[in-house]
XYZ file of C-alpha atoms in Angstrom:
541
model
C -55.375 -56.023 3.152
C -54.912 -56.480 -0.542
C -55.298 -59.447 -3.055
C -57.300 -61.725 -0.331
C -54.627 -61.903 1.949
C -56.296 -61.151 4.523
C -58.122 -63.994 4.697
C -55.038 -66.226 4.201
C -53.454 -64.867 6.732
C -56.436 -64.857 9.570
C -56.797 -68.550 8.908
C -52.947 -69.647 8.965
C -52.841 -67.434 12.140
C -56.421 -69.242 13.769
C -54.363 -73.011 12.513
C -51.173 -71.632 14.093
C -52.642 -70.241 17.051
C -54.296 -73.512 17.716
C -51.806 -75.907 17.468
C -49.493 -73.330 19.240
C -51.326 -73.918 22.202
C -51.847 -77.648 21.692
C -48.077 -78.166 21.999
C -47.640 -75.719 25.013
C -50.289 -76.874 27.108
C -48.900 -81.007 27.062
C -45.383 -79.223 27.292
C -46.874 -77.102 30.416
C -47.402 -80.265 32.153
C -44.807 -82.267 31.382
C -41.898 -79.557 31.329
C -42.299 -77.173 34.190
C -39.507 -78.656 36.377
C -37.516 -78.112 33.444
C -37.765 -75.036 32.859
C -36.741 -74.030 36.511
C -33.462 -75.955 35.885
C -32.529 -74.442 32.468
C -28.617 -73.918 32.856
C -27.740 -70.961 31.858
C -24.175 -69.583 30.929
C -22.941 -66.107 30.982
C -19.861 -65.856 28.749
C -18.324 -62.088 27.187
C -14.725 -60.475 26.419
C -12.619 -60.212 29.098
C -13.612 -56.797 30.209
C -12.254 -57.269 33.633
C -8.641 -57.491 32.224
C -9.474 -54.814 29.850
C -10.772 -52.448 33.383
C -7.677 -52.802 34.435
C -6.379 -49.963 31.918
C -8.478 -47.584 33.758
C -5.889 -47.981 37.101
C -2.594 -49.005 35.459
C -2.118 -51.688 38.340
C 0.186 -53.913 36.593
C 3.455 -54.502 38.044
C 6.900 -53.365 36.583
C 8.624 -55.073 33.565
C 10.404 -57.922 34.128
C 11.493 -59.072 30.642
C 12.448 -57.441 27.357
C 11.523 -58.488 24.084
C 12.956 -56.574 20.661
C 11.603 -57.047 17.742
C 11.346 -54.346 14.310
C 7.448 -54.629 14.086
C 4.424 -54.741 16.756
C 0.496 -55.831 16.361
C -1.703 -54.556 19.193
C -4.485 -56.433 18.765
C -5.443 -59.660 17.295
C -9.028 -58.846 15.568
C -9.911 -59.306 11.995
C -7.350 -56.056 11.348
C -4.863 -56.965 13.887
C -4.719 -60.452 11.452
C -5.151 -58.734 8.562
C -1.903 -56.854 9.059
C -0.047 -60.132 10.210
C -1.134 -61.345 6.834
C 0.037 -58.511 4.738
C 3.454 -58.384 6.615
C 3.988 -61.768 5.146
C 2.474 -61.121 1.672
C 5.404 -58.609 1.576
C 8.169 -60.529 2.750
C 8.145 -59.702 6.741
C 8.166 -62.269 9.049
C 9.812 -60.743 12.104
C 6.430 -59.063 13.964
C 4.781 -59.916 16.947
C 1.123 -60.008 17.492
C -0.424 -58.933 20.703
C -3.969 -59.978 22.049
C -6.206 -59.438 25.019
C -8.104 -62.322 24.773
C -7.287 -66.109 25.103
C -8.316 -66.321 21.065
C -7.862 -64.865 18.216
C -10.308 -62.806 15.904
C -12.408 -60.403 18.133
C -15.998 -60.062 17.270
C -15.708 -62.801 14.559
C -15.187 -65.324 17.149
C -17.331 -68.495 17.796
C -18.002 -70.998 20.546
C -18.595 -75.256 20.071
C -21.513 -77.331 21.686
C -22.017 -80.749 21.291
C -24.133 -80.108 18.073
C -22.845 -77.468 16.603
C -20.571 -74.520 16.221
C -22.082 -71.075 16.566
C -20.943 -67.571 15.906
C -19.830 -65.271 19.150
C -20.393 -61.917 16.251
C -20.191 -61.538 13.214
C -21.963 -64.135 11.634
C -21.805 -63.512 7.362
C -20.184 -61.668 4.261
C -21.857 -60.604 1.686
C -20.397 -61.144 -1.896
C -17.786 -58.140 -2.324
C -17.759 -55.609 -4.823
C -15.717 -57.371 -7.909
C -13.362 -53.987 -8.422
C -12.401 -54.833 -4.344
C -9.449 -56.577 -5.894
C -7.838 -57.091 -2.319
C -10.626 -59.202 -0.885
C -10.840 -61.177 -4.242
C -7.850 -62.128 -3.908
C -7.816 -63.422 -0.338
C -11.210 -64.946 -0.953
C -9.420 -66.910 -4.034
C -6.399 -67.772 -1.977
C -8.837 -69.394 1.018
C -10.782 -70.919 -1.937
C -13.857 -69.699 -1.041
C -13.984 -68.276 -4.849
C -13.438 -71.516 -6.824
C -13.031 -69.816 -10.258
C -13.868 -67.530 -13.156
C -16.898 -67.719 -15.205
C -17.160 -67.208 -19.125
C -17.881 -63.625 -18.666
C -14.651 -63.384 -16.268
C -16.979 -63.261 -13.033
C -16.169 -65.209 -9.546
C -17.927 -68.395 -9.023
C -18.329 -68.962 -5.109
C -17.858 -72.160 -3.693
C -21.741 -73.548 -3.333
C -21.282 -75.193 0.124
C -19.871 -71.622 1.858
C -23.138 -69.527 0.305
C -26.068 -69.546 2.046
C -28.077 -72.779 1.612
C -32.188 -71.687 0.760
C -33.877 -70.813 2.476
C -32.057 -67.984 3.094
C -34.660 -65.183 4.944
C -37.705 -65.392 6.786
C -40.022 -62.491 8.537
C -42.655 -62.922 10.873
C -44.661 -60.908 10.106
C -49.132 -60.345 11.369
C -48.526 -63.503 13.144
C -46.943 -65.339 10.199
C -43.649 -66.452 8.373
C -43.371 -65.049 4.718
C -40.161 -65.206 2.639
C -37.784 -61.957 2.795
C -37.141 -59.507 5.309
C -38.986 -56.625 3.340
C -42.973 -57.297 4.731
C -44.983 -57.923 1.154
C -47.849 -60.005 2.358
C -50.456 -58.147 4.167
C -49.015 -54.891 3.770
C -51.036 -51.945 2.453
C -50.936 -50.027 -1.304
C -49.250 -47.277 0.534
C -46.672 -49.243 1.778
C -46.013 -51.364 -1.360
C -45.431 -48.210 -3.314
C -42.934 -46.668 -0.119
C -40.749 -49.739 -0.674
C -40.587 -49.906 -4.121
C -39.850 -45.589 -4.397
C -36.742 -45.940 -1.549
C -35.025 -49.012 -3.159
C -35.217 -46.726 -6.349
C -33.614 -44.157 -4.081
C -30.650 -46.436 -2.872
C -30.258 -47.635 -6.504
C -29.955 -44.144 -7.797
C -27.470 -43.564 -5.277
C -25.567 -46.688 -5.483
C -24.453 -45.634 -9.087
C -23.629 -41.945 -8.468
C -20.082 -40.807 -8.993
C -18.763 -37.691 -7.985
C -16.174 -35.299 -9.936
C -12.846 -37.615 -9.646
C -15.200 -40.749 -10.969
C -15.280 -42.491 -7.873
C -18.469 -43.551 -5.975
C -20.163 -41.573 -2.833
C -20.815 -44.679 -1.528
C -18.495 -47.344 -1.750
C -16.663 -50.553 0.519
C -14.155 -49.403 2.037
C -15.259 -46.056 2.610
C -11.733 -45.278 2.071
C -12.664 -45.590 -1.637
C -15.518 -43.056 -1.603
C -15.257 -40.444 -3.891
C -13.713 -36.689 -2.151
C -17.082 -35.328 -3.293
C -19.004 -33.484 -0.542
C -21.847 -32.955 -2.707
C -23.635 -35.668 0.014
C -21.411 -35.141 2.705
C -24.770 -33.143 4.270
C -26.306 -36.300 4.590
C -24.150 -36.896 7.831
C -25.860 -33.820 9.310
C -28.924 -35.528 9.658
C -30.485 -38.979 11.177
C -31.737 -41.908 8.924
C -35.012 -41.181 10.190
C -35.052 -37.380 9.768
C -34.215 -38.251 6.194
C -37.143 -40.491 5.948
C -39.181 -38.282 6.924
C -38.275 -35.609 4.776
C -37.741 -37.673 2.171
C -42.098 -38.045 2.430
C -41.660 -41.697 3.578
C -44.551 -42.442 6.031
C -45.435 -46.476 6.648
C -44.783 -48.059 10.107
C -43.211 -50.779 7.991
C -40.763 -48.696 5.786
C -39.092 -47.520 9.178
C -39.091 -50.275 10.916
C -37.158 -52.387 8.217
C -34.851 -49.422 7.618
C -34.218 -49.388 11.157
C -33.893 -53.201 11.474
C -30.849 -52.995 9.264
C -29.509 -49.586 10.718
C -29.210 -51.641 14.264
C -27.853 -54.798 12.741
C -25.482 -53.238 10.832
C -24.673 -50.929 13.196
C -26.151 -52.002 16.932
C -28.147 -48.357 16.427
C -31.344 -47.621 14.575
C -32.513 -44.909 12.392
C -33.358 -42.255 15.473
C -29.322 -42.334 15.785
C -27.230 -43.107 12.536
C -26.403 -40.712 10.666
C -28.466 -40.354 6.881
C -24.853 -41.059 5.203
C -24.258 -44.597 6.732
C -27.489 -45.783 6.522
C -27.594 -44.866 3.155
C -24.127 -46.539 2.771
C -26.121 -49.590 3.772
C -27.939 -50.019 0.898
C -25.547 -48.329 -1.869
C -22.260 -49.840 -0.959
C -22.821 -52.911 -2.186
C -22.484 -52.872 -6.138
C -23.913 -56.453 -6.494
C -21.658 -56.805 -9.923
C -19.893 -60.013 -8.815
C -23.024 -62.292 -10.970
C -26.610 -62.988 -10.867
C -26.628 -64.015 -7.453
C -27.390 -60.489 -6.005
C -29.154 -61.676 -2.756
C -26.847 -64.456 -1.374
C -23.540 -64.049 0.865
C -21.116 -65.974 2.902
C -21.856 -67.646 5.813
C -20.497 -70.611 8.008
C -21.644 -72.325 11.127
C -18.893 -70.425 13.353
C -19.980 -66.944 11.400
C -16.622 -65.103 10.467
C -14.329 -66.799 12.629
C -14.184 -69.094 9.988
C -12.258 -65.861 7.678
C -10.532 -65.452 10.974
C -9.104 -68.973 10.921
C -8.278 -67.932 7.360
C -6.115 -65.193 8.602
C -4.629 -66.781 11.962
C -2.077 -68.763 9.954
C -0.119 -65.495 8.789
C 0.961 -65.082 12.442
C 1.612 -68.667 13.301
C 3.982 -68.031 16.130
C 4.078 -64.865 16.213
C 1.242 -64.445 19.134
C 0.938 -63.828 22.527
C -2.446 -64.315 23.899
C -3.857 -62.971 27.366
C -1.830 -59.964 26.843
C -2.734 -56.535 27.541
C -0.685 -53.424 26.021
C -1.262 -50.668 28.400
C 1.636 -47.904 27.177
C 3.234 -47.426 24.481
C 5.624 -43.874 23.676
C 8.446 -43.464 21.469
C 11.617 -43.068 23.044
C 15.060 -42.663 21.099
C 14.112 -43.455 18.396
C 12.248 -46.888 19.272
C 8.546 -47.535 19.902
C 8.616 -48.910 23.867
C 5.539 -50.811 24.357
C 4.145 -52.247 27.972
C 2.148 -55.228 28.192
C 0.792 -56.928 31.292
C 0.723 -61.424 30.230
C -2.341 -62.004 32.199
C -1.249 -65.670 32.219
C 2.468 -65.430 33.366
C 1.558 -62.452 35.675
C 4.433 -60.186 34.608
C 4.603 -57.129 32.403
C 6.804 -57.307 29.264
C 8.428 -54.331 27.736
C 8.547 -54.816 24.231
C 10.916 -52.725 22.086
C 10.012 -52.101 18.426
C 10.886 -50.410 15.427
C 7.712 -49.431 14.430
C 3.757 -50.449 16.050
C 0.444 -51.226 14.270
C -2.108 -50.758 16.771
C -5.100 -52.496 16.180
C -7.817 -51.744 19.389
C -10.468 -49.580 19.473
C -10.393 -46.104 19.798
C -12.125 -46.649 23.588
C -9.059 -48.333 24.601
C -6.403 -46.081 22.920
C -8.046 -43.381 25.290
C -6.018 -45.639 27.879
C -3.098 -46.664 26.248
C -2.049 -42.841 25.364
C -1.808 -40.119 27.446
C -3.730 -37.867 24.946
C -6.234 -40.039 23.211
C -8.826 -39.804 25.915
C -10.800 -36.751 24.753
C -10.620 -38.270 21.016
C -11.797 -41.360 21.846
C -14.920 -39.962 23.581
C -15.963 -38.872 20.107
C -16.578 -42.737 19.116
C -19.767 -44.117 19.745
C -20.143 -48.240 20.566
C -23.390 -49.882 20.747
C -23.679 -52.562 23.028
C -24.741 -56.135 21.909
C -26.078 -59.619 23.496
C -25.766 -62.775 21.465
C -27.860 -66.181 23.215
C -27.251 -69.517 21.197
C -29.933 -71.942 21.994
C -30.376 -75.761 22.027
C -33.384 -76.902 21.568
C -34.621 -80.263 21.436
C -37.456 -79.651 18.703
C -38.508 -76.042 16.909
C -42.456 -76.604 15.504
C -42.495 -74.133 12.057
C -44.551 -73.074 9.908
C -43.771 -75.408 6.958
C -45.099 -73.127 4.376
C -42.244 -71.152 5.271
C -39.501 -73.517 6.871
C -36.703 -72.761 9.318
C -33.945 -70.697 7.385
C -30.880 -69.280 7.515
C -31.639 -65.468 8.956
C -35.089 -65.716 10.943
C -36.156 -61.957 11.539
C -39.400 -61.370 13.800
C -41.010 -58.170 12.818
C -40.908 -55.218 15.551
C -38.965 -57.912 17.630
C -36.622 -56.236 20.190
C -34.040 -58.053 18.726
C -32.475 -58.788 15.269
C -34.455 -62.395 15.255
C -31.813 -65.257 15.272
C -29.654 -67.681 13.101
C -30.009 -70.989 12.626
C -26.290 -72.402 13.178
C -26.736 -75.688 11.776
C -28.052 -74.394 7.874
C -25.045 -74.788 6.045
C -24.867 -78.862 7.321
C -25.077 -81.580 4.656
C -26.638 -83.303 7.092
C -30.022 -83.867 6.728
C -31.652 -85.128 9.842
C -30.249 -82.794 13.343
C -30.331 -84.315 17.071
C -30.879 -81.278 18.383
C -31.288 -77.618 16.457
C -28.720 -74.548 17.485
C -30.042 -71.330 16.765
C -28.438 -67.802 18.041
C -30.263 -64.785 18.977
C -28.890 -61.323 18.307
C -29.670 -57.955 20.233
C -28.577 -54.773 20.101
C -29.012 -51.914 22.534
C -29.823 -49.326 20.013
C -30.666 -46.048 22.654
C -29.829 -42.760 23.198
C -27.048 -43.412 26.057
C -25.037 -46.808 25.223
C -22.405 -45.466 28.483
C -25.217 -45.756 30.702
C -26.828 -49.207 29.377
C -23.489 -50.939 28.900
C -22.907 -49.991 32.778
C -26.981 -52.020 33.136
C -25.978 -54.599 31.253
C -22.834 -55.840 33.379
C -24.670 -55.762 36.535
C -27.703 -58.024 35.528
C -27.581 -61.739 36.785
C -27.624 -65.234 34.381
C -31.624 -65.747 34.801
C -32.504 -61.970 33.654
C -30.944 -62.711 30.201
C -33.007 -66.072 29.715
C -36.150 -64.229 30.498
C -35.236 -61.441 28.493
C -34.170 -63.589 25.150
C -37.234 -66.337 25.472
C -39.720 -63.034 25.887
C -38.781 -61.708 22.857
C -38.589 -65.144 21.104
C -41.767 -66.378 22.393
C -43.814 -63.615 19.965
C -42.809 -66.282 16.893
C -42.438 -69.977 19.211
C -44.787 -69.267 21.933
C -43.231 -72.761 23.358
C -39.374 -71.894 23.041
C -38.930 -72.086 26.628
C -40.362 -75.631 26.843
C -37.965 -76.819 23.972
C -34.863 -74.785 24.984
C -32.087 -77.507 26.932
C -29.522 -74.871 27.147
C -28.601 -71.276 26.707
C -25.504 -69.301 26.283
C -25.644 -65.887 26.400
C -22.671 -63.414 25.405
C -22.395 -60.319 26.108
C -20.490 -57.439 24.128
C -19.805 -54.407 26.148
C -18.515 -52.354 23.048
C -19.615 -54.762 20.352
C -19.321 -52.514 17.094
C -18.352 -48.573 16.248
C -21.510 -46.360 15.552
C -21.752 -43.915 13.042
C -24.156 -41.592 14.445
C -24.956 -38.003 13.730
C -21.937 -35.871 12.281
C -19.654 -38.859 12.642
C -18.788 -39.883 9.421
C -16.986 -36.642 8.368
C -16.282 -35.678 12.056
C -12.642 -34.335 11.832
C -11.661 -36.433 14.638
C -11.987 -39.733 13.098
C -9.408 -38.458 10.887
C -7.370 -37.106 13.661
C -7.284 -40.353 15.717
C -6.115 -41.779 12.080
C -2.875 -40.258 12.108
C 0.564 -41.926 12.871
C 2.545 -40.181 15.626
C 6.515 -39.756 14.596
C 6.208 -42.138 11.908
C 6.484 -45.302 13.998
C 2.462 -45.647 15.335
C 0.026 -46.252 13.164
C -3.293 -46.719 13.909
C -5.352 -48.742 12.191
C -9.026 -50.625 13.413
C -12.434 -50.396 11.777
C -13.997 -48.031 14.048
C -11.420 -45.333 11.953
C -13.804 -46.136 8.921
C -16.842 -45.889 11.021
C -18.110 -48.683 9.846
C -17.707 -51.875 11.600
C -17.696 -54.617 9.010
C -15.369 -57.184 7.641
C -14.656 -55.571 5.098
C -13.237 -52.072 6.903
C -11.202 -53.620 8.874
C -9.650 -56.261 6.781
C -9.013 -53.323 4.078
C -7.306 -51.078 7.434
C -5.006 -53.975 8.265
C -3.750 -54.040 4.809
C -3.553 -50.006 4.625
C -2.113 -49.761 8.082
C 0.785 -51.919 7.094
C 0.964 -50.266 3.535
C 1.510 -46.642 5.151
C 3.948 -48.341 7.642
C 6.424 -49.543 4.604
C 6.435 -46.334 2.182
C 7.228 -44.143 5.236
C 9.794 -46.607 5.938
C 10.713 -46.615 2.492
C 11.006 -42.666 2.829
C 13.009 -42.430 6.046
C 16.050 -44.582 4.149
């Protein structure tokens, strides 16, 4: 331990400790019965419609619609390309979705005290030369303005409220997610040598002046001077690169699995590199905030959902779609009506993951086993009281060092209110391993009580009492939360192939084609999708 912290830190944990178990013990006697009653609920996507690809057991078509354009799918790019339709004059689309809502993984639920994100949860401040997602930010006025030196001001209320990050970290909370306090000479000098790294490679260009790294990766430069980097795992790098400290990995591989539900044994050296060199930070001085709401990124989905006002059908599955003379015929099963429409368009966006195109097309199946999805687990909590270290309060992104999950968010930090009834926090997990098929097949056969021990275990190792304070738990499961860029995927020629529009009238177009599932991708593929649509359009007349 360096500059006396070690003593500061074996006191506050002695002072914690004890009133830790002050608390639990009158909570012990008085909660108990409680406990044993804790409701939990078991919510997800609806994956049991969604099985239903695998048999094709959906009746004949009873009704025809026509129409010139078709969405499949009603996530963040499904909406994306509603919105650009209408930015370019198109109105006459219809949007398809599986689920009773729209948005995908930036969906959210509602409790009495709160709402509370169902995935995605934030968005960090884009690059200022991503001129596209300026301009929607400006026209949902979530950027308020120009400053004097022609940068974006960000609306105050929708950027994260301080304090923003927490770690717990040898038994205590200390600002940041990077471990500073207690952490040896070796390890201080490890941090500071790889953010040098990232920077150096966050202002590389290669020969056509474009950055290696860049958001969306469709803007990367066609340099493969780094393209080796994709050959390797985040960790192999690390190693090579001489990097040695338990807690250099284990942030590294903290972010690897939240950004993309695997760690560093299993992405590739190229995205998790992207991590930390995508991001420009030349929007302003305000390099370490982003945008976040209660309801995560279903509040940008509500943003989008008005381009396709109606012009949806929920609770519909597509489950073939062919061209035939000359027309796009799609099939859809309406889960709610209980009949199969057969939809007849000019042209198709589709907007679902590559794991479901293996379904929907006859000879997609092989491609799509080349796409990797990491399982994830979400558990919002309310609790009735959280005791905290008020040295280092509550805040926004609460991260518990080697936790087994991602730590959790508290919903309720960007309310002006300053006194809560009861607190809302959500708990993140993902499966990072090295066989997501065979723990996504786990995970679905695992009752309602094994996912309240399993979140409150891994809770308990920063609020020993959670359990006693918890009144009620949600817990959501993602069976294919987010696309994984492991190993050899980021230049893997199939991602490219699976890219490609058949006869000029499918286009494909969903974030797991940039390998990289973030806002940002897929807003940017909606926008492309439809682009690519209307110049081959443009061509064929």
């Amino acid at each position: 331990m360096r500059n006396g912290e070690g003593y500061k830190s074996s006191r506050r944990t002695f002072l914690k400790t004890l009133g830790a178990l002050t608390v639990g013990i009158a909570f012990m006697q008085s909660c108990a019965k409680k406990i044993k009653s804790l409701a939990v609920k078991l919510t997800g996507t609806s994956h049991i419609l969604g099985h239903r690809l695998w048999a094709k057991d959906f009746p004949k078509p009873t009704r025809t619609i026509a129409i010139p354009y078709l969405i499949a799918g009603g996530g963040i790019t499904g909406l994306s390309a509603a919105r650009q339709f209408r930015k370019k004059g198109i109105h006459d689309f219809l949007l398809l979705e599986l689920e009773g809502h729209l948005g995908g993984n930036s969906s959210n639920g509602k409790n009495s005290y709160s709402k509370y994100p169902l995935g995605a949860h934030y968005l960090p401040l884009p690059n200022f030369h991503d001129k596209e997602l300026i301009t929607f930010l400006e026209d949902e006025k979530i950027i308020t303005g120009y400053d004097e030196l022609g940068l974006p001001v960000f609306d105050e209320e929708q950027l994260t409220f301080s304090p923003q990050e927490r770690l717990f970290y040898k038994n205590t909370w200390q600002d940041g997610l990077v471990p500073r306090y207690g952490i040896s000479e070796k390890g201080e000098k490890e941090f500071d040598h790889f953010f040098k790294l990232m920077n150096a490679f966050k202002n590389e260009k290669g020969f056509d002046g474009k950055y290696f790294f860049d958001i969306p990766v469709s803007a990367c430069t066609a340099d493969t001077k780094l393209s080796y980097l994709d050959t390797m795992s985040m960790e192999q790098w690390l190693t090579r690169e001489g990097f040695t400290t338990e807690e250099v990995f284990e942030y590294i591989d903290y972010c690897c699995r939240d950004d993309f539900g695997l760690g560093v044994k299993y992405v590739s050296a190229w995205a998790g590199i992207h991590y930390f060199a995508s991001r420009k930070h030349n929007y302003g001085n305000d390099k370490e905030n982003v945008l976040t709401w209660p309801e995560g990124n279903a509040r940008l989905a509500s943003h989008l959902k008005k381009y396709c006002e109606g012009r949806v059908l929920n609770n519909c599955i597509v489950f073939d779609v062919r061209v035939q003379n000359n027309k796009v015929l799609a099939k859809a099963y309406d889960a709610v009506a209980k009949e199969t429409l057969l939809i007849e368009a000019d042209k198709v966006i589709i907007a679902t993951p590559q794991f479901v195109n293996g379904y929907i097309f006859k000879d997609r199946k092989q491609l799509s086993k080349q796409f990797t999805y990491a399982p994830w687990l979400l558990a919002t909590i309310t609790l009735s009281y959280l005791p905290d270290d008020y040295s280092r309060p509550l805040s926004w992104d609460n991260v518990i060092y080697k936790g087994n999950g991602l730590g959790y968010i508290y919903d309720q930090h960007q309310s002006l209110k300053q006194v809560q009834d009861k607190k809302v926090i959500t708990y993140y997990h993902a499966f990072s391993c090295d066989n997501v098929a065979k723990k996504r097949k786990e995970i679905y056969k695992q009752p309602q009580e094994y996912w309240k021990t399993f979140v409150f275990n891994d809770l308990k190792k920063a609020h020993p009492d959670i359990e006693f304070l918890a009144e009620d738990i949600t817990v959501h499961i993602l069976g294919h939360g987010m696309v994984s860029p492991v190993v050899g995927f980021m230049f893997n020629p199939a991602k490219k192939k699976a890219a490609q529009p058949v006869d000029n009238k499918i286009y494909f177009a969903h974030s797991d084609l940039s390998g990289i599932s973030i806002f940002e991708e897929a807003f940017h593929q909606g926008i492309n999708g439809v682009n690519q649509l209307l110049h081959d359009s443009a061509l064929d007349t």
